[in-house]
mmCIF file with all atom_site columns, C-alpha atoms in Angstrom:
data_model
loop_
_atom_site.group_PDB
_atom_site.id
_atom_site.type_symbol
_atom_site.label_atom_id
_atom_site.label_alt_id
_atom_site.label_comp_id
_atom_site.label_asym_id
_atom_site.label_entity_id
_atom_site.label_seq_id
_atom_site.pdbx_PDB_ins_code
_atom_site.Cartn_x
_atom_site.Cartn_y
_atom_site.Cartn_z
_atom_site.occupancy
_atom_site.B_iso_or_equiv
_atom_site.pdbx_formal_charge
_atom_site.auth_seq_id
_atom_site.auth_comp_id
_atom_site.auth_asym_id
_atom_site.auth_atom_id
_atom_site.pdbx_PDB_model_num
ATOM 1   C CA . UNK A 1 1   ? 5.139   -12.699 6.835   1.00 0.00 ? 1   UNK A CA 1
ATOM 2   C CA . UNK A 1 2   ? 8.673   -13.903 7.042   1.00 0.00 ? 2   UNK A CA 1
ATOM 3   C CA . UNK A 1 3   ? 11.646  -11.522 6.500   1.00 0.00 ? 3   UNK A CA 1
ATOM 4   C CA . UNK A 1 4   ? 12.486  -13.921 3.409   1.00 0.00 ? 4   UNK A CA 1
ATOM 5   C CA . UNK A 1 5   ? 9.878   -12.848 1.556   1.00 0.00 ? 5   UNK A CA 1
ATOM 6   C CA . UNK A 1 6   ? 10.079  -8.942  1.913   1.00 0.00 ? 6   UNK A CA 1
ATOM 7   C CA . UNK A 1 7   ? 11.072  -8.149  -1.724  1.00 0.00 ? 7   UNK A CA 1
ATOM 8   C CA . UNK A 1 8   ? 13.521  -5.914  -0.787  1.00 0.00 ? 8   UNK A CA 1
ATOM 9   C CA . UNK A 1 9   ? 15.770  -8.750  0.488   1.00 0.00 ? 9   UNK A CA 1
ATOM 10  C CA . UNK A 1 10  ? 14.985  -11.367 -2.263  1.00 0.00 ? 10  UNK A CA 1
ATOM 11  C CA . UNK A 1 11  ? 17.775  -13.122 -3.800  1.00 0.00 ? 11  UNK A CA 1
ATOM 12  C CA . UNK A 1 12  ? 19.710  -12.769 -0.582  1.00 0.00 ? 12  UNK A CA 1
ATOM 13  C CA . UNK A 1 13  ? 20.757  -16.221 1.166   1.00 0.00 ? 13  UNK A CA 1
ATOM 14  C CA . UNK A 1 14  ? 20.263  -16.803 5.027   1.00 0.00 ? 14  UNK A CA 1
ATOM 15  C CA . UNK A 1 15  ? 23.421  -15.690 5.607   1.00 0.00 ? 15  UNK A CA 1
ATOM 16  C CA . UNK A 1 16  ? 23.092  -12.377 3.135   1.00 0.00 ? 16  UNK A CA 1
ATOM 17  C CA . UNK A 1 17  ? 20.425  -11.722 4.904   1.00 0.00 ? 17  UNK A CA 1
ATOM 18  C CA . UNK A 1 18  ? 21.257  -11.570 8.623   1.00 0.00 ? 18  UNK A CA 1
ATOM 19  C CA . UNK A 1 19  ? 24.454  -9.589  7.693   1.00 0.00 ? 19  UNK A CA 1
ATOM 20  C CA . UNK A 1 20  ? 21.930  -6.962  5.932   1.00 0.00 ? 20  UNK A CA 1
ATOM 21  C CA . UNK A 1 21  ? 20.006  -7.350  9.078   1.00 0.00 ? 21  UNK A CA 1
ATOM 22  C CA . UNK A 1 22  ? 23.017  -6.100  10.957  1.00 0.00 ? 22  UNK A CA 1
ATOM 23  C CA . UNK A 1 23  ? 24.419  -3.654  8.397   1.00 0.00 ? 23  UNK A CA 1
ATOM 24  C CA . UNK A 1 24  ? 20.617  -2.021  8.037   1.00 0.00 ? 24  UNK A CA 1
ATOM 25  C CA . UNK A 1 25  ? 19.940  -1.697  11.908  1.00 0.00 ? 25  UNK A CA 1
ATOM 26  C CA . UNK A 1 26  ? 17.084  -3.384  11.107  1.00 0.00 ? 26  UNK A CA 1
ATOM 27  C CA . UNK A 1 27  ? 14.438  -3.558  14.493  1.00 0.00 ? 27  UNK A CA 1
ATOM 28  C CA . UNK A 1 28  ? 11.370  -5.702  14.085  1.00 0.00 ? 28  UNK A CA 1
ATOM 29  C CA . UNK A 1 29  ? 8.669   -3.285  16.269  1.00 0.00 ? 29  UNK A CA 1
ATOM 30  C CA . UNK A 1 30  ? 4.877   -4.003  16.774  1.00 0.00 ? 30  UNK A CA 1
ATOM 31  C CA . UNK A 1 31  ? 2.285   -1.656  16.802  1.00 0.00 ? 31  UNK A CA 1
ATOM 32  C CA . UNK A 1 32  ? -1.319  -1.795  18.751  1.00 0.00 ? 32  UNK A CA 1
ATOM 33  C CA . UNK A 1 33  ? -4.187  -1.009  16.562  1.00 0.00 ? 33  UNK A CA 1
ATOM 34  C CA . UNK A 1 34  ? -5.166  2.944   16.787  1.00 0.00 ? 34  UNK A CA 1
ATOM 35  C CA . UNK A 1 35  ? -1.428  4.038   17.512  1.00 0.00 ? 35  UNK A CA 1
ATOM 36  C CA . UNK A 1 36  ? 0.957   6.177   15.662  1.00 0.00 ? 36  UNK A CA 1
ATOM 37  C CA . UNK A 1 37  ? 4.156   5.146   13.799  1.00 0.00 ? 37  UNK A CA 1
ATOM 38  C CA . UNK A 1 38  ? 5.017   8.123   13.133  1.00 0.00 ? 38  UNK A CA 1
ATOM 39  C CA . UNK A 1 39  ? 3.228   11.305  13.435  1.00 0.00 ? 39  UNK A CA 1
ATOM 40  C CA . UNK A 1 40  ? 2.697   14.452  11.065  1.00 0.00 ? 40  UNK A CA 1
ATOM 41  C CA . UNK A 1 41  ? 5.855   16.625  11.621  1.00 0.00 ? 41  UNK A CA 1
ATOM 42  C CA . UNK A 1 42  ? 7.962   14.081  13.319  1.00 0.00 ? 42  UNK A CA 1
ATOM 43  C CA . UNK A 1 43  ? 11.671  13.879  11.719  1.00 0.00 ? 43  UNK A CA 1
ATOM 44  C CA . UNK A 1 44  ? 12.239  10.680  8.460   1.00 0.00 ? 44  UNK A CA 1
ATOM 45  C CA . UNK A 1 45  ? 14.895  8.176   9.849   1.00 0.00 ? 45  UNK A CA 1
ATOM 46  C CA . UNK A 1 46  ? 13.598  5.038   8.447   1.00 0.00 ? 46  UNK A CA 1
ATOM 47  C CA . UNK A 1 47  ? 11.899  3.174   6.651   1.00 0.00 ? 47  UNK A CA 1
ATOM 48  C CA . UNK A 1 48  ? 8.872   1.014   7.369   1.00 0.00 ? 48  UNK A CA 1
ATOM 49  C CA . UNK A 1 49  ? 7.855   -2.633  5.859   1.00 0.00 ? 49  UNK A CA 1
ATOM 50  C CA . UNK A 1 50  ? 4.741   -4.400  7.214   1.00 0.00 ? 50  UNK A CA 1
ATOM 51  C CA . UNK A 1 51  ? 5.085   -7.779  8.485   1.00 0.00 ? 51  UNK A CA 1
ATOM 52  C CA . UNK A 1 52  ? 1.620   -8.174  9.796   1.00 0.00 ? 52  UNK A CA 1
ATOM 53  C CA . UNK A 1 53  ? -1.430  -6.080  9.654   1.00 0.00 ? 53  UNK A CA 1
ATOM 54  C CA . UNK A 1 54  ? -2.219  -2.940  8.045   1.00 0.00 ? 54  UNK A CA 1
ATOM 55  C CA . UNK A 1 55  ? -1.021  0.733   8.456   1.00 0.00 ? 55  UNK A CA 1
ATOM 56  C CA . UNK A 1 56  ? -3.382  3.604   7.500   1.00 0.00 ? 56  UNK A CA 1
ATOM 57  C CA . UNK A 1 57  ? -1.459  6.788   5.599   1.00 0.00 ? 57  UNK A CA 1
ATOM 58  C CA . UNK A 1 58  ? -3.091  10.498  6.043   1.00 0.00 ? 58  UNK A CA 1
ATOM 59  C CA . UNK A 1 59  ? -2.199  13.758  6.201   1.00 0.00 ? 59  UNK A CA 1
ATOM 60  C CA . UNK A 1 60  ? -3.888  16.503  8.438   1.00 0.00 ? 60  UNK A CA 1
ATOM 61  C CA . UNK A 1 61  ? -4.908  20.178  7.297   1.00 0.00 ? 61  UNK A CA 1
ATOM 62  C CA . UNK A 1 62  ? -4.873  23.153  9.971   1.00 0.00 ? 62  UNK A CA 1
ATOM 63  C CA . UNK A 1 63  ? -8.728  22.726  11.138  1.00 0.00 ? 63  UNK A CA 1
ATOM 64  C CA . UNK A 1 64  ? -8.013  19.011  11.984  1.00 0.00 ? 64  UNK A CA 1
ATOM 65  C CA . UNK A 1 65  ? -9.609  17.465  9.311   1.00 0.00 ? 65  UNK A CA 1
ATOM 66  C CA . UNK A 1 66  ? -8.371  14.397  7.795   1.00 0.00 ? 66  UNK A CA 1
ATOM 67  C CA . UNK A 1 67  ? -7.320  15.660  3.789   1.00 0.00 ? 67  UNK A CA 1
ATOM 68  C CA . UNK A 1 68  ? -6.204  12.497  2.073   1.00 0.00 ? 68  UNK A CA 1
ATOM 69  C CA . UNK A 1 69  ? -5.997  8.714   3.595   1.00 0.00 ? 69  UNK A CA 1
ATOM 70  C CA . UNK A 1 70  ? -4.777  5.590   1.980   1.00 0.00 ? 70  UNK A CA 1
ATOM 71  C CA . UNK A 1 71  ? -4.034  1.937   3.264   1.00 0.00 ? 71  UNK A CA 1
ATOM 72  C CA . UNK A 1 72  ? -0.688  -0.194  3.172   1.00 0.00 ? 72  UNK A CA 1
ATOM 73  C CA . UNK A 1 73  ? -0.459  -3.873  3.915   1.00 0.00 ? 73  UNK A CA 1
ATOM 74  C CA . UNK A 1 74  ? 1.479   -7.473  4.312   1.00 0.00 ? 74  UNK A CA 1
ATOM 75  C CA . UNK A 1 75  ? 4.538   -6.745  2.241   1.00 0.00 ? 75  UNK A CA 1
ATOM 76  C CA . UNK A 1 76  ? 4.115   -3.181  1.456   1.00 0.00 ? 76  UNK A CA 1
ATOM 77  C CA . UNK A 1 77  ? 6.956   -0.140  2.482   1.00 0.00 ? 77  UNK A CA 1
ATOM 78  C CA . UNK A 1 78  ? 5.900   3.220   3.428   1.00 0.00 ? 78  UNK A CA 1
ATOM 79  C CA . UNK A 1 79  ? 7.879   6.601   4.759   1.00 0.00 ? 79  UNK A CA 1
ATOM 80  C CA . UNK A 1 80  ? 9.948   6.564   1.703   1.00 0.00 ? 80  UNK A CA 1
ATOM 81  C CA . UNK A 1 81  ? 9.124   9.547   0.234   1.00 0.00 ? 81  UNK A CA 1
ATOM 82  C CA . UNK A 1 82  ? 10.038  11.898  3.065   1.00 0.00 ? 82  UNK A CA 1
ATOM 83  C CA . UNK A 1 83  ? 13.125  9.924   3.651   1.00 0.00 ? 83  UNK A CA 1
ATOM 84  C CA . UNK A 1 84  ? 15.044  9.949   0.587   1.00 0.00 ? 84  UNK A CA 1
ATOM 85  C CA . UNK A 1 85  ? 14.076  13.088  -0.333  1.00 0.00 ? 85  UNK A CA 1
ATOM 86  C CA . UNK A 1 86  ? 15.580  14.298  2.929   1.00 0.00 ? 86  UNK A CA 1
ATOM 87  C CA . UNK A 1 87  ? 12.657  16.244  3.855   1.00 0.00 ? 87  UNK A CA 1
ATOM 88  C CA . UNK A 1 88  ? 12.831  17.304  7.686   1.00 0.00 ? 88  UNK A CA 1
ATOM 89  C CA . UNK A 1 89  ? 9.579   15.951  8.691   1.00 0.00 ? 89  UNK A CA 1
ATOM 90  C CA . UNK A 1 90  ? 6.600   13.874  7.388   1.00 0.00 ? 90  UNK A CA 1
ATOM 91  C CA . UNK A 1 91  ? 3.897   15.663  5.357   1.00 0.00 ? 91  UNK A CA 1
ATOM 92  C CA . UNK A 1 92  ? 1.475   13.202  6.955   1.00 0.00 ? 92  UNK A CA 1
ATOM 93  C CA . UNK A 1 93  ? 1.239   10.397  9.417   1.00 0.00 ? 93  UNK A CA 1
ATOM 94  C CA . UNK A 1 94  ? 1.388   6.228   10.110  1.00 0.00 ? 94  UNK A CA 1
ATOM 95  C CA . UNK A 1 95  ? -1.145  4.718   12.126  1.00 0.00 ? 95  UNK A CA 1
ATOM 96  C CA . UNK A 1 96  ? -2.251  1.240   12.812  1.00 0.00 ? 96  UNK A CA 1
ATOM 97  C CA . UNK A 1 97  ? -5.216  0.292   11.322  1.00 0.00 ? 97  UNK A CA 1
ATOM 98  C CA . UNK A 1 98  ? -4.956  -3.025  13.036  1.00 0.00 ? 98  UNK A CA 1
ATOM 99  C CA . UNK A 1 99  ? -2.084  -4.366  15.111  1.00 0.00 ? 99  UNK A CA 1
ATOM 100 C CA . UNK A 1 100 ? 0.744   -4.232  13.011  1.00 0.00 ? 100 UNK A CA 1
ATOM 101 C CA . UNK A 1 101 ? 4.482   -5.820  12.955  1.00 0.00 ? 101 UNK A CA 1
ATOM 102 C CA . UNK A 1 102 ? 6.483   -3.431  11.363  1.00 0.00 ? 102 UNK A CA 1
ATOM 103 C CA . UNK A 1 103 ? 10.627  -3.663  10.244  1.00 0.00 ? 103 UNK A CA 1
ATOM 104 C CA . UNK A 1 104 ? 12.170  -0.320  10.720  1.00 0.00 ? 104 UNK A CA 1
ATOM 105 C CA . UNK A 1 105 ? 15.132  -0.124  8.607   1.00 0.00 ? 105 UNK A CA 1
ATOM 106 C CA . UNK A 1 106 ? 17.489  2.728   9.704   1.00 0.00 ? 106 UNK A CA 1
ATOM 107 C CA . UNK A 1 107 ? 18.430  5.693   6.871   1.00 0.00 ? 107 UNK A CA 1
ATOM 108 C CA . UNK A 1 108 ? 21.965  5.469   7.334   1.00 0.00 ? 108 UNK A CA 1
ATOM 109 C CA . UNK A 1 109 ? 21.575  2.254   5.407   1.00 0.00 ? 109 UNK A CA 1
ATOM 110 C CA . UNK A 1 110 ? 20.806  4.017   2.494   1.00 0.00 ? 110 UNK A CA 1
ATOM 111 C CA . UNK A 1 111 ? 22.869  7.091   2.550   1.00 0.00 ? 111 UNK A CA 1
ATOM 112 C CA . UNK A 1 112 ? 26.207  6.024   1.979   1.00 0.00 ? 112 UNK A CA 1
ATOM 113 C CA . UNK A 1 113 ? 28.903  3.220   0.090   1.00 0.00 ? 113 UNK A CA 1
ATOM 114 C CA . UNK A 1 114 ? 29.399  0.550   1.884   1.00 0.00 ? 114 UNK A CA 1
ATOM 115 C CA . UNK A 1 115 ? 32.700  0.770   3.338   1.00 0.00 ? 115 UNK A CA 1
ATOM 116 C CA . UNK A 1 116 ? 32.996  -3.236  2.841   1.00 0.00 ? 116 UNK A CA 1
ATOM 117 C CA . UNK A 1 117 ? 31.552  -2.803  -0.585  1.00 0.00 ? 117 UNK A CA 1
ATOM 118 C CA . UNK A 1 118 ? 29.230  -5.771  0.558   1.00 0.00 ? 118 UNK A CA 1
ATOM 119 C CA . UNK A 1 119 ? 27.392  -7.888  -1.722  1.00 0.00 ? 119 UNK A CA 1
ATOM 120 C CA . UNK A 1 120 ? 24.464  -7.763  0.296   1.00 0.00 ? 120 UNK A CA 1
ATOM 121 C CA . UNK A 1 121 ? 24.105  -4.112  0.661   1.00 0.00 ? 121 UNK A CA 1
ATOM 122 C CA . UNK A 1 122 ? 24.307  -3.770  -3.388  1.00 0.00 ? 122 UNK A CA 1
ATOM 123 C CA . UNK A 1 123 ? 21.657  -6.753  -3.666  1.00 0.00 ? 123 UNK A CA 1
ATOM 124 C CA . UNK A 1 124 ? 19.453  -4.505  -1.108  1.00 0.00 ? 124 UNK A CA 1
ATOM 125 C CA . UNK A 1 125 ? 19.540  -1.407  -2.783  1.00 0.00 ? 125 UNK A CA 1
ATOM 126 C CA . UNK A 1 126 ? 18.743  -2.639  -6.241  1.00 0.00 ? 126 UNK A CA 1
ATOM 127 C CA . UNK A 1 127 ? 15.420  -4.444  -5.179  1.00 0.00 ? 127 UNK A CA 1
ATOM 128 C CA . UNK A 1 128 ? 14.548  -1.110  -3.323  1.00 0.00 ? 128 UNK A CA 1
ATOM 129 C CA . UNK A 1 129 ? 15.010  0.511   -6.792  1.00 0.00 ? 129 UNK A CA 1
ATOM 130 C CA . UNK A 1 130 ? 11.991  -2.373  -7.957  1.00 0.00 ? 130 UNK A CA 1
ATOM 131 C CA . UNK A 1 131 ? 10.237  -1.499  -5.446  1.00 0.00 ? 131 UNK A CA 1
ATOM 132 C CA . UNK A 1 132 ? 9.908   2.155   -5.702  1.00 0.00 ? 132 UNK A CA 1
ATOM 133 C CA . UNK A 1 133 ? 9.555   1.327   -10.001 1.00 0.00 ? 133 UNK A CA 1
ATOM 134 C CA . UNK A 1 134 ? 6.324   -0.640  -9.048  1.00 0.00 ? 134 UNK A CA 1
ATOM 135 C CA . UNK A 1 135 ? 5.060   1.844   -6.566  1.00 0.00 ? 135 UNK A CA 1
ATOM 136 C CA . UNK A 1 136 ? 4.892   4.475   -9.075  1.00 0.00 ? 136 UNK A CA 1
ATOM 137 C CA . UNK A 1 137 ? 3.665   2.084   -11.530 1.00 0.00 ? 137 UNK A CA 1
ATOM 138 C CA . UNK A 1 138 ? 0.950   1.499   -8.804  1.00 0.00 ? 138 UNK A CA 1
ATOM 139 C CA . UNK A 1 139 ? 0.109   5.077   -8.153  1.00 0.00 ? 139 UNK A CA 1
ATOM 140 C CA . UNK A 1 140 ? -0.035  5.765   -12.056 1.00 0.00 ? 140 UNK A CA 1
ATOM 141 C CA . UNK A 1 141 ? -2.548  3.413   -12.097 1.00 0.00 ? 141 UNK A CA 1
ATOM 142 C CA . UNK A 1 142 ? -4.323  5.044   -9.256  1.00 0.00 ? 142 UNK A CA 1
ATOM 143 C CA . UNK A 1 143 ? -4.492  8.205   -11.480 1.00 0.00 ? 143 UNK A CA 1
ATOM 144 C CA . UNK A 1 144 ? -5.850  5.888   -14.396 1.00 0.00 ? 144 UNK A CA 1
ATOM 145 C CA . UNK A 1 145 ? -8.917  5.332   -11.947 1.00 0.00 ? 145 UNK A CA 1
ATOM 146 C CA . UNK A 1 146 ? -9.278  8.426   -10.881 1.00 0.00 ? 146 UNK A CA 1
ATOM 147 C CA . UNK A 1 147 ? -9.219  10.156  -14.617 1.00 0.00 ? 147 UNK A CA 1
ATOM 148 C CA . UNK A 1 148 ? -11.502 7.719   -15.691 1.00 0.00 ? 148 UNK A CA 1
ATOM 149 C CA . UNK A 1 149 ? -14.886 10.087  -16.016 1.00 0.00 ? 149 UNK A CA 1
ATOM 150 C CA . UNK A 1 150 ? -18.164 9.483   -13.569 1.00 0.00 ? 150 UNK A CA 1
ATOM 151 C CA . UNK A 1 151 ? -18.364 7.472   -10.201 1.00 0.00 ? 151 UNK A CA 1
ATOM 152 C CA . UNK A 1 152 ? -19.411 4.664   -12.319 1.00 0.00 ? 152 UNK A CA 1
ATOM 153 C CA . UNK A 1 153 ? -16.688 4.461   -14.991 1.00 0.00 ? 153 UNK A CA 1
ATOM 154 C CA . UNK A 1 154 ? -14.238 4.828   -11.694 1.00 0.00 ? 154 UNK A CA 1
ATOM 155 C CA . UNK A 1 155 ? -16.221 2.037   -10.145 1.00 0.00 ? 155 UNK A CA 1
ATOM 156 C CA . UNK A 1 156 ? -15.708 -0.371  -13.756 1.00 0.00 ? 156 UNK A CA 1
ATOM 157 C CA . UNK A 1 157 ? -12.197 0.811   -13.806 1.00 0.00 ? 157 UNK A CA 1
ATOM 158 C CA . UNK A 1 158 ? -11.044 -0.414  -10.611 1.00 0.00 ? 158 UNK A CA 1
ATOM 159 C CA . UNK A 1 159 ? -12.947 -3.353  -10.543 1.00 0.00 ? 159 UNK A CA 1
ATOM 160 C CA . UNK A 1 160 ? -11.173 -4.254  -13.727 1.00 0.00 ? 160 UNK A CA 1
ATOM 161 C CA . UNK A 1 161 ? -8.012  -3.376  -12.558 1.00 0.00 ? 161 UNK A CA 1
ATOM 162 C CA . UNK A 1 162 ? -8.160  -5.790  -9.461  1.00 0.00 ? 162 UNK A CA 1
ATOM 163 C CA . UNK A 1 163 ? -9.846  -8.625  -10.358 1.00 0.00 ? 163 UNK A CA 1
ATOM 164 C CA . UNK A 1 164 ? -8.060  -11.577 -10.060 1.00 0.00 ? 164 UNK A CA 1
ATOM 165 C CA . UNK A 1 165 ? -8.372  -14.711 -13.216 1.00 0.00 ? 165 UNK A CA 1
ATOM 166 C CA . UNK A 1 166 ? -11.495 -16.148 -11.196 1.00 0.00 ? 166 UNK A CA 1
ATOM 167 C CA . UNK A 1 167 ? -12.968 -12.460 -12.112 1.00 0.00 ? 167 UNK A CA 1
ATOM 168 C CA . UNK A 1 168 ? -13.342 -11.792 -7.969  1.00 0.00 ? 168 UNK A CA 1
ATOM 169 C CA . UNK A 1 169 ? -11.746 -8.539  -6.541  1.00 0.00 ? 169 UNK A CA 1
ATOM 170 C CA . UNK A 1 170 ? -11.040 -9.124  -2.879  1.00 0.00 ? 170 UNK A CA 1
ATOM 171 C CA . UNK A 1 171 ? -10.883 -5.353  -1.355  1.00 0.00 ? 171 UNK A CA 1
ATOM 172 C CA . UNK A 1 172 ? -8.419  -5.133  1.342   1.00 0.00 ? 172 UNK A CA 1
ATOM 173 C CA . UNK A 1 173 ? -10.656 -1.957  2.801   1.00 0.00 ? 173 UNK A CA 1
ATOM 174 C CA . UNK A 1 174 ? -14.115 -1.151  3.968   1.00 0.00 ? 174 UNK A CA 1
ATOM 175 C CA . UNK A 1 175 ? -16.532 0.726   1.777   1.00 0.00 ? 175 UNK A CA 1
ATOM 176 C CA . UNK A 1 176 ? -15.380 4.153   3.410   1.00 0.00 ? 176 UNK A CA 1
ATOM 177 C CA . UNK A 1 177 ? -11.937 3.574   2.710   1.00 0.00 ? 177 UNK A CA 1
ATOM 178 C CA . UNK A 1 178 ? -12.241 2.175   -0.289  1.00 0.00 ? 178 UNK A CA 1
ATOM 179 C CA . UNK A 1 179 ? -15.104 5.609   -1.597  1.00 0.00 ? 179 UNK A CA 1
ATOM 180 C CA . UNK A 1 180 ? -12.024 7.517   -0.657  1.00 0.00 ? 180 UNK A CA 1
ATOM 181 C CA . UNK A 1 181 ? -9.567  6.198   -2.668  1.00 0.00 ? 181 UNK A CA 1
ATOM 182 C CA . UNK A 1 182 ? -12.335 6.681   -5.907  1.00 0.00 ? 182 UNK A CA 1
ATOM 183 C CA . UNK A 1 183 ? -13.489 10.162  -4.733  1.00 0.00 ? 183 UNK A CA 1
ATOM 184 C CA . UNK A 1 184 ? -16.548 10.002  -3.797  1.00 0.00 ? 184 UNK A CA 1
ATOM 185 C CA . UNK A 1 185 ? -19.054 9.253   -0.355  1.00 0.00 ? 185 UNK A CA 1
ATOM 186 C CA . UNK A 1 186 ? -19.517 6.175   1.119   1.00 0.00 ? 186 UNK A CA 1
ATOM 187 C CA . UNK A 1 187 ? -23.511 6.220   -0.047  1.00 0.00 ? 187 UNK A CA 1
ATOM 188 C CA . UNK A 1 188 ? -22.703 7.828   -3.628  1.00 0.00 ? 188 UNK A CA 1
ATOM 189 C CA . UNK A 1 189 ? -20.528 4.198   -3.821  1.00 0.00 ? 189 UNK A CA 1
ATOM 190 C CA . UNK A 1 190 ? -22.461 1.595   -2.362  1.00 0.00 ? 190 UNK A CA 1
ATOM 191 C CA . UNK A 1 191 ? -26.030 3.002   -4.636  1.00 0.00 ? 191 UNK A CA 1
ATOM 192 C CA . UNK A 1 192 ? -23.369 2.147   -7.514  1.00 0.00 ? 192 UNK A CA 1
ATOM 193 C CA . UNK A 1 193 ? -22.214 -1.207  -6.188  1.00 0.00 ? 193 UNK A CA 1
ATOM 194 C CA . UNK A 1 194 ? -25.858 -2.133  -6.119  1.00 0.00 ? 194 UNK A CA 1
ATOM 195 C CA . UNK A 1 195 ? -26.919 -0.688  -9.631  1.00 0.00 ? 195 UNK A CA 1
ATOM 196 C CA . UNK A 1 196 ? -24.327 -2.543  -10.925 1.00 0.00 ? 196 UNK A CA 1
ATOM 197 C CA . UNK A 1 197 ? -25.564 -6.032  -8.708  1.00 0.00 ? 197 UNK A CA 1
ATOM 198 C CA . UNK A 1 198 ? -29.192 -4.818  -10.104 1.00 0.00 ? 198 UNK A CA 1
ATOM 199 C CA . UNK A 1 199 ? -27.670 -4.954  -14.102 1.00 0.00 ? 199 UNK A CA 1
ATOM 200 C CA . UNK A 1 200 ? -26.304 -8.137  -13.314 1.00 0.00 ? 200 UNK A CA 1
ATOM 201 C CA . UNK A 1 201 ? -22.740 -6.905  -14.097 1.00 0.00 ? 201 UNK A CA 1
ATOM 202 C CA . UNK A 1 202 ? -20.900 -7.765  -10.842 1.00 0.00 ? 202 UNK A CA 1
ATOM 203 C CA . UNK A 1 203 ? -22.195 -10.141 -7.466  1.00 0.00 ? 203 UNK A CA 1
ATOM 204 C CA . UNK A 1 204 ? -21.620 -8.449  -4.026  1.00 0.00 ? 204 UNK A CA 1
ATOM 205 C CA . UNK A 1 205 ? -20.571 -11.345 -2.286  1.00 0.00 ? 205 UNK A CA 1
ATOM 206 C CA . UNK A 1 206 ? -20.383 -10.412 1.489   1.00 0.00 ? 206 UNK A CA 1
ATOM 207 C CA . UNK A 1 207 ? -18.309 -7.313  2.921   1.00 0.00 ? 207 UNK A CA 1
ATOM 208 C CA . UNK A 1 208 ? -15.108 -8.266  1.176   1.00 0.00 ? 208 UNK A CA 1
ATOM 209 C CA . UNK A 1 209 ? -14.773 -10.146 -2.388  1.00 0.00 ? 209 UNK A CA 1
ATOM 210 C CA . UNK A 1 210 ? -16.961 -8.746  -5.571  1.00 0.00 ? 210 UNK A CA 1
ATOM 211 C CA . UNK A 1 211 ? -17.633 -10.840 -8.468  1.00 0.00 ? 211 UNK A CA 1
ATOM 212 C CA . UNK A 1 212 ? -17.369 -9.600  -11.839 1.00 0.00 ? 212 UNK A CA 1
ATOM 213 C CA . UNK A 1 213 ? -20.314 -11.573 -13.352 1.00 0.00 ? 213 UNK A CA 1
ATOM 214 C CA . UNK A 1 214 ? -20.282 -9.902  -16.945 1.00 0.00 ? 214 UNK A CA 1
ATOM 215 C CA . UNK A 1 215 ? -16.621 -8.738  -17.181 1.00 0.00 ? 215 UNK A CA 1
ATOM 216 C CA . UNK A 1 216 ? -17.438 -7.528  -20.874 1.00 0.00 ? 216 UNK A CA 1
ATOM 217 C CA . UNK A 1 217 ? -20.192 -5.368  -19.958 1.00 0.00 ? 217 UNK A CA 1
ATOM 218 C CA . UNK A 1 218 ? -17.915 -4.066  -17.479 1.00 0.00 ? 218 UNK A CA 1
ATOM 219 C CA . UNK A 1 219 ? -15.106 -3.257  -19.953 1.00 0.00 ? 219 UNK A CA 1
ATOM 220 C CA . UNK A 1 220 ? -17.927 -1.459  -21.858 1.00 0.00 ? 220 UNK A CA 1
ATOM 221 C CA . UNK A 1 221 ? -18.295 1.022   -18.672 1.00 0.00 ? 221 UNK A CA 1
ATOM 222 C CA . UNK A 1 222 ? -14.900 2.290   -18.727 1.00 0.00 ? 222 UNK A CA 1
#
């Protein structure tokens, strides 16, 4: 993915853009797959945007275990939370779920006026506003699935939610990432997936893409 078309610098020209680039400290930084971006207790000074790849987001209790996990890709910004809230270390941690090309956008970009009261640096700012608006629209949505009853209205409901006009969700995690995110075992899910197949509802085509092959009978699930 090229810088260009990182939301938070759209409607900037070249030019706009390299002097944000300068202004923002920007660094573009790659990752090998299994390694840490950050780590649970390390200190919030920037902010992350994936170029490439895909960055896996957990948290850690005391006995080790892993306590909540979700995935960010192509496009996507993550460490925010921590950052502007001026928290004094990460709740959780960044890893590489593959190799990943990250820009790392320093906090000091974000902290202050502009002292040249640059165009740019407004133009920035406002499409990080967007972008943190459609994040929580995302995770309210998230909370729609996950409120929506049984394993198998959860199942209908983010199906629904994803599909794209050719009624085909293409999942962007495995099946144990993705029986996370709904709340259940990776088992519990794919005995659903395959009820569903069974009913003639949905098509598991491969490891990847689902077809919805009676998207009213799925409605009628939610």
């Amino acid at each position: 993915m090229k810088l260009q078309q990182l939301q938070i610098f759209q409607n900037l020209t070249e030019e706009e853009l390299e002097k944000s680039l300068v202004c923002s400290q920007a660094v573009v930084k790659k990752y090998p797959k299994g390694t840490y971006i950050f780590r649970q207790g390390d200190t919030p000074l920037k902010l992350y945007f994936i170029l490439e790849g895909m960055v896996e987001l957990g948290s850690i209790n005391l006995n080790g275990k892993i306590t909540r996990s979700s995935y960010v890709t192509v496009g996507e910004e993550f460490g925010e939370v921590e950052l502007f809230l001026r928290q004094s270390a990460y709740s959780g941690y960044a890893k590489a779920k593959s190799e990943v090309s990250v820009l790392e956008v320093s906090q000091n970009f974000f902290g202050g006026i502009c002292e040249r009261n640059c165009v740019h640096h407004s133009k920035v700012v406002f499409n990080m506003l967007q972008l943190f608006a459609e994040k929580a629209e995302k995770h309210n949505r998230q909370i729609e699935v996950l409120t929506s009853g049984n394993l198998r209205q959860r199942v209908a409901a983010y199906l629904l939610e994803n599909c794209d006009p050719d009624y085909r969700v293409r999942l962007h995690m495995n099946r144990e990432d993705l029986a996370v995110y709904l709340n259940t075992t990776r088992p519990s899910l794919s005995r659903m997936l395959l009820t569903l197949q069974d009913e003639g509802i949905i098509r598991l085509v491969g490891r990847k893409v689902i077809e919805i092959t009676d998207y009213e009978r799925l409605q009628e699930e939610e």
